[in-house]
N, CA and C of each residue as an Amber inpcrd file, in Angstrom:
protein
   327
   3.6540000   6.1030000  13.7980000   4.4420000   5.0110000  14.3430000
   5.3110000   4.4200000  13.2250000   6.5600000   4.2620000  13.5110000
   7.5040000   3.6590000  12.5730000   7.7640000   2.2210000  13.0270000
   7.0790000   1.2820000  12.3950000   7.2190000  -0.1240000  12.8010000
   8.6310000  -0.6430000  12.5840000   9.3370000  -0.1020000  11.6230000
  10.7290000  -0.5220000  11.4190000  11.5750000  -0.1480000  12.6400000
  11.3060000   1.0230000  13.2150000  12.0330000   1.4280000  14.4170000
  11.6090000   0.5820000  15.6160000  10.3360000   0.2460000  15.7020000
   9.8620000  -0.6380000  16.7790000  10.5940000  -1.9740000  16.6850000
  10.7160000  -2.5080000  15.4570000  11.4290000  -3.7740000  15.2670000
  12.8770000  -3.6480000  15.7230000  13.5400000  -2.6130000  15.3080000
  14.9310000  -2.3750000  15.7120000  15.0400000  -2.3020000  17.2390000
  14.1120000  -1.5740000  17.8590000  14.1140000  -1.4440000  19.3210000
  13.9180000  -2.7920000  19.9990000  13.1000000  -3.6560000  19.4090000
  12.8600000  -4.9800000  19.9770000  14.1480000  -5.7930000  20.0400000
  14.8980000  -5.8290000  18.9480000  16.1500000  -6.5870000  18.9140000
  17.1820000  -5.9750000  19.8670000  17.2320000  -4.6710000  19.9200000
  18.1980000  -4.0180000  20.8100000  17.8530000  -4.2720000  22.2740000
  16.5570000  -4.3110000  22.6080000  16.1540000  -4.6150000  23.9860000
  16.4820000  -6.0730000  24.3220000  16.3070000  -6.9730000  23.3550000
  16.6950000  -8.3700000  23.5640000  18.1950000  -8.4600000  23.8420000
  18.9820000  -7.7850000  23.0240000  20.4370000  -7.8290000  23.1900000
  20.8660000  -7.2630000  24.5410000  20.1200000  -6.2790000  25.0420000
  20.4430000  -5.6590000  26.3220000  19.8610000  -6.4350000  27.5080000
  19.0470000  -7.4480000  27.2260000  18.4390000  -8.2230000  28.2970000
  17.3410000  -7.4700000  29.0300000  16.6770000  -6.5580000  28.3400000
  15.6370000  -5.7160000  28.9420000  14.2690000  -6.3890000  28.7910000
  14.0280000  -7.3830000  29.6220000  12.8110000  -8.1920000  29.4890000
  11.5400000  -7.3580000  29.6290000  11.4950000  -6.4650000  30.5820000
  10.2880000  -5.6560000  30.7760000   9.9660000  -4.8500000  29.5180000
  10.9850000  -4.3230000  28.8720000  10.7840000  -3.5770000  27.6270000
  10.2250000  -4.4940000  26.5590000  10.8130000  -5.6720000  26.3980000
  10.3500000  -6.6230000  25.3830000   8.9190000  -7.0550000  25.6810000
   8.6150000  -7.3510000  26.9330000   7.2530000  -7.7540000  27.2910000
   6.2370000  -6.7060000  26.8650000   6.5830000  -5.4300000  27.0170000
   5.6830000  -4.3510000  26.6290000   5.5360000  -4.1860000  25.1330000
   6.4270000  -4.7700000  24.3700000   6.3910000  -4.6470000  22.9070000
   5.6280000  -5.7900000  22.2440000   5.2770000  -6.8220000  23.0160000
   4.6000000  -7.9990000  22.4850000   3.1370000  -8.0090000  22.9060000
   2.2610000  -8.4990000  22.0270000   0.8650000  -8.6630000  22.4060000
   0.7360000  -9.8210000  23.3900000  -0.3780000  -9.8700000  24.0900000
  -0.6040000 -10.9540000  25.0490000  -0.6830000 -12.3150000  24.3660000
  -1.1370000 -12.3300000  23.1010000  -1.2600000 -13.5950000  22.3680000
  -0.0900000 -13.8120000  21.3990000   1.0440000 -13.1980000  21.6750000
   2.2540000 -13.3290000  20.8490000   2.5970000 -14.8030000  20.6070000
   3.0200000 -15.0970000  19.3750000   3.5210000 -16.4330000  19.0340000
   4.8750000 -16.3070000  18.3570000   5.6750000 -17.3560000  18.5020000
   7.0350000 -17.3880000  17.9690000   7.2470000 -18.7280000  17.2730000
   7.7930000 -18.6700000  16.0710000   8.1110000 -19.9040000  15.3490000
   9.4770000 -19.7910000  14.7050000  10.2130000 -20.8860000  14.7770000
  11.4870000 -21.0330000  14.0810000  11.5690000 -22.4960000  13.6590000
  12.5700000 -22.8590000  12.8690000  12.7000000 -24.2800000  12.5170000
  12.8340000 -25.1930000  13.7360000  13.3180000 -24.6570000  14.8540000
  13.4790000 -25.4700000  16.0570000  12.2810000 -25.4110000  16.9940000
  11.5220000 -24.3480000  16.9290000  10.4060000 -24.1130000  17.8630000
   9.2220000 -23.5690000  17.0830000   8.3040000 -24.4320000  16.7170000
   7.1520000 -24.0000000  15.9250000   5.9690000 -23.7310000  16.8490000
   5.4460000 -22.5140000  16.7680000   4.2100000 -22.1830000  17.4610000
   4.3110000 -22.0000000  18.9580000   5.4350000 -21.4800000  19.4450000
   5.5200000 -21.1850000  20.8760000   4.5760000 -20.0330000  21.2170000
   3.9130000 -20.1370000  22.3590000   3.1450000 -19.0000000  22.8280000
   4.0850000 -18.0340000  23.5490000   3.5370000 -16.9710000  24.0750000
   4.3510000 -15.9380000  24.7260000   5.1850000 -16.5230000  25.8650000
   4.5570000 -17.3180000  26.7300000   5.2870000 -17.9250000  27.8500000
   6.3730000 -18.8670000  27.3350000   6.0700000 -19.6260000  26.3000000
   7.0580000 -20.5360000  25.7150000   8.2360000 -19.7900000  25.1180000
   7.9660000 -18.6440000  24.4990000   9.0420000 -17.8140000  23.9530000
   9.9960000 -17.3860000  25.0690000   9.4400000 -16.8750000  26.1620000
  10.3120000 -16.4120000  27.2450000  11.0480000 -17.5730000  27.9070000
  10.4100000 -18.7220000  27.9870000  11.0660000 -19.8920000  28.5750000
  12.1880000 -20.4180000  27.6790000  11.9170000 -20.5030000  26.3920000
  12.8580000 -21.1400000  25.4640000  13.9180000 -20.1770000  24.9270000
  13.5250000 -18.9530000  24.6060000  14.4210000 -18.0230000  23.8980000
  15.0740000 -16.9890000  24.8100000  14.3930000 -16.5790000  25.8580000
  14.9100000 -15.4860000  26.6720000  16.2490000 -15.7830000  27.3380000
  16.5590000 -17.0250000  27.7140000  17.8760000 -17.2590000  28.3160000
  19.0490000 -16.8030000  27.4380000  18.8250000 -16.6230000  26.1440000
  19.8790000 -16.1430000  25.2520000  19.9950000 -14.6280000  25.2020000
  19.1120000 -13.9240000  25.8760000  19.1100000 -12.4570000  25.8270000
  20.2070000 -11.8720000  26.7020000  20.6620000 -10.6840000  26.3100000
  21.5950000  -9.9240000  27.1320000  22.9490000 -10.5710000  27.3130000
  23.4130000 -11.2650000  26.2920000  24.6930000 -11.9780000  26.3950000
  25.8120000 -11.2980000  25.6170000  25.6540000 -10.0210000  25.3680000
  26.7100000  -9.2820000  24.6810000  26.6440000  -9.3700000  23.1700000
  25.5580000  -9.9170000  22.6320000  25.4120000  -9.9850000  21.1870000
  25.0500000  -8.6110000  20.6220000  25.3500000  -8.4070000  19.3700000
  24.9650000  -7.1780000  18.6860000  24.2880000  -7.5460000  17.3700000
  23.4070000  -6.6750000  16.9380000  22.6840000  -6.8600000  15.6830000
  23.0900000  -5.7740000  14.7040000  23.4030000  -6.1750000  13.4950000
  23.5930000  -5.2320000  12.3810000  22.4370000  -5.4770000  11.4310000
  21.5910000  -4.4740000  11.2580000  20.4020000  -4.6230000  10.4350000
  20.7430000  -4.4020000   8.9650000  20.4930000  -5.4170000   8.1630000
  20.7520000  -5.3510000   6.7310000  19.4970000  -5.0040000   5.9490000
  18.3400000  -5.3590000   6.5240000  17.0780000  -5.1590000   5.8220000
  15.9790000  -4.9630000   6.8660000  15.2360000  -3.9020000   6.7190000
  14.0320000  -3.6380000   7.5100000  12.9730000  -3.1410000   6.5260000
  12.0750000  -4.0370000   6.1240000  11.0970000  -3.7180000   5.0940000
   9.7010000  -3.8370000   5.6810000   8.9570000  -2.7570000   5.6540000
   7.5850000  -2.7930000   6.1340000   6.6610000  -3.0850000   4.9600000
   5.7810000  -4.0670000   5.1520000   4.8010000  -4.4440000   4.1370000
   3.4910000  -4.7530000   4.8480000   2.5410000  -3.8470000   4.7720000
   1.2840000  -4.0370000   5.4810000   1.5330000  -4.0700000   6.9800000
   1.0670000  -5.1400000   7.6340000   1.2430000  -5.2930000   9.0780000
   2.5200000  -6.0390000   9.4350000   3.3980000  -6.2390000   8.4740000
   4.6280000  -6.9970000   8.7230000   5.8670000  -6.1450000   8.5150000
   6.9140000  -6.5240000   9.2480000   8.2460000  -5.9740000   9.0040000
   9.1720000  -7.1660000   8.8130000   9.8530000  -7.1800000   7.6760000
  10.8340000  -8.2170000   7.3810000  12.1920000  -7.6830000   7.8150000
  12.8550000  -8.4540000   8.6650000  14.1260000  -8.0290000   9.2500000
  15.1940000  -9.0530000   8.8890000  16.2320000  -8.6070000   8.2220000
  17.4120000  -9.4440000   8.0260000  18.5350000  -8.7820000   8.8030000
  19.2210000  -9.5980000   9.5920000  20.2830000  -9.0530000  10.4320000
  21.4580000 -10.0020000  10.4640000  22.6040000  -9.4280000  10.8040000
  23.7720000 -10.2190000  11.1550000  23.9660000 -10.0590000  12.6520000
  24.0590000 -11.1890000  13.3100000  24.2400000 -11.2410000  14.7520000
  25.6940000 -11.5450000  15.0380000  26.2920000 -10.7390000  15.8850000
  27.6750000 -10.9920000  16.3140000  27.6390000 -11.3900000  17.7830000
  28.1880000 -12.5630000  18.0770000  28.2660000 -13.0520000  19.4550000
  29.5830000 -12.5910000  20.0730000  29.6480000 -12.5480000  21.3900000
  30.8760000 -12.0980000  22.0610000  32.1080000 -12.9360000  21.7150000
  31.8910000 -14.1960000  21.3220000  33.0300000 -15.0580000  20.9730000
  33.5130000 -14.8410000  19.5430000  32.9010000 -13.8690000  18.8400000
  33.3210000 -13.5480000  17.4870000  32.5280000 -14.2440000  16.3990000
  31.7170000 -15.2230000  16.7470000  30.8930000 -15.9060000  15.7460000
  29.8250000 -14.9530000  15.2430000  29.5370000 -15.0680000  13.9420000
  28.5280000 -14.2270000  13.3190000  27.5870000 -15.1000000  12.5090000
  26.3470000 -14.7050000  12.4710000  25.3580000 -15.4150000  11.6780000
  24.3440000 -14.4500000  11.1110000  23.6300000 -14.9150000  10.0940000
  22.6200000 -14.0810000   9.4430000  21.2840000 -14.8120000   9.4710000
  20.2460000 -14.1100000   9.8660000  18.8780000 -14.6290000   9.8780000
  17.9370000 -13.6110000   9.2690000  16.7850000 -14.0920000   8.8580000
  15.6860000 -13.2240000   8.4530000  14.4810000 -13.5930000   9.2890000
  13.7570000 -12.5790000   9.7410000  12.5670000 -12.7860000  10.5530000
  11.4350000 -11.9380000  10.0000000  10.2260000 -12.4520000  10.1380000
   9.0320000 -11.7090000   9.7580000   8.2700000 -11.4180000  11.0440000
   8.1430000 -10.1480000  11.3660000   7.3960000  -9.7110000  12.5370000
   6.0370000  -9.2180000  12.0750000   4.9750000  -9.7590000  12.6400000
   3.6210000  -9.3110000  12.3310000   3.1390000  -8.4430000  13.4830000
   2.6230000  -7.2770000  13.1370000   2.2050000  -6.2920000  14.1280000
   0.6920000  -6.2600000  14.2870000   0.2830000  -5.9040000  15.4840000
  -1.0860000  -5.5190000  15.7810000  -0.9620000  -4.1560000  16.4300000
  -1.3050000  -3.1350000  15.6940000  -1.0550000  -1.7750000  16.1630000
   0.4430000  -1.5440000  16.2370000   0.9190000  -1.1250000  17.4190000
   2.3490000  -0.8550000  17.5590000   3.0770000  -1.9660000  18.3130000
   2.4030000  -3.1210000  18.4990000   3.0220000  -4.2430000  19.2180000
   3.1600000  -5.4520000  18.3030000   4.1430000  -6.2770000  18.5930000
   4.4240000  -7.4550000  17.7660000   3.5280000  -8.6060000  18.2050000
   2.7830000  -9.1650000  17.2400000   1.8590000 -10.2710000  17.5100000
   2.4880000 -11.6210000  17.2230000   3.4310000 -11.6560000  16.2550000
   4.1090000 -12.9230000  15.9690000   5.4770000 -12.6610000  15.3590000
   6.3400000 -13.6570000  15.5400000   7.6760000 -13.6360000  14.9400000
   7.9140000 -14.9880000  14.2880000   8.3060000 -14.9510000  13.0210000
   8.6970000 -16.1460000  12.2810000  10.1780000 -16.0050000  11.9640000
  10.9670000 -16.9610000  12.4010000  12.4220000 -16.9020000  12.2140000
  12.8340000 -17.8850000  11.1270000  13.6310000 -17.4110000  10.1920000
  14.1910000 -18.2360000   9.1290000  15.7100000 -18.1830000   9.2740000
  16.2940000 -19.2990000   9.6760000  17.7310000 -19.3390000   9.9290000
  18.5060000 -19.1620000   8.6390000  19.5810000 -18.4130000   8.7290000
  20.4760000 -18.1950000   7.6100000  21.7130000 -19.0490000   7.7650000
  22.8490000 -18.4040000   7.7330000  24.1210000 -19.1090000   7.7360000
  25.1310000 -18.3530000   8.5640000  26.2360000 -19.0170000   8.8460000
  27.3330000 -18.3450000   9.5230000  27.9860000 -17.3700000   8.5660000
  28.4420000 -16.2610000   9.0990000  29.0740000 -15.2320000   8.2670000
  30.5590000 -15.2200000   8.5920000
């Protein structure tokens, strides 16, 4: 299993709005944290974050580093309106599924 590819697939499924695919990639006890949303459970993630999925955004992966059970992902996100931003996220895996995501906001590009 290539966890870096799993991570890439997760972001691409989010961008495509493929909720069923994303649901299958997350553990039942998945948690999500960002500076705006600390400690969301799986249901909270889908309620708070999913409305932004499938809106024509694209991800350019700058860094995909696997370290133990984690993959560190730095990406540039391009929105349909031309705005771009950079974030880094730490995905923690349990087997081949993502158990948690920690988002660290970057800056506009």
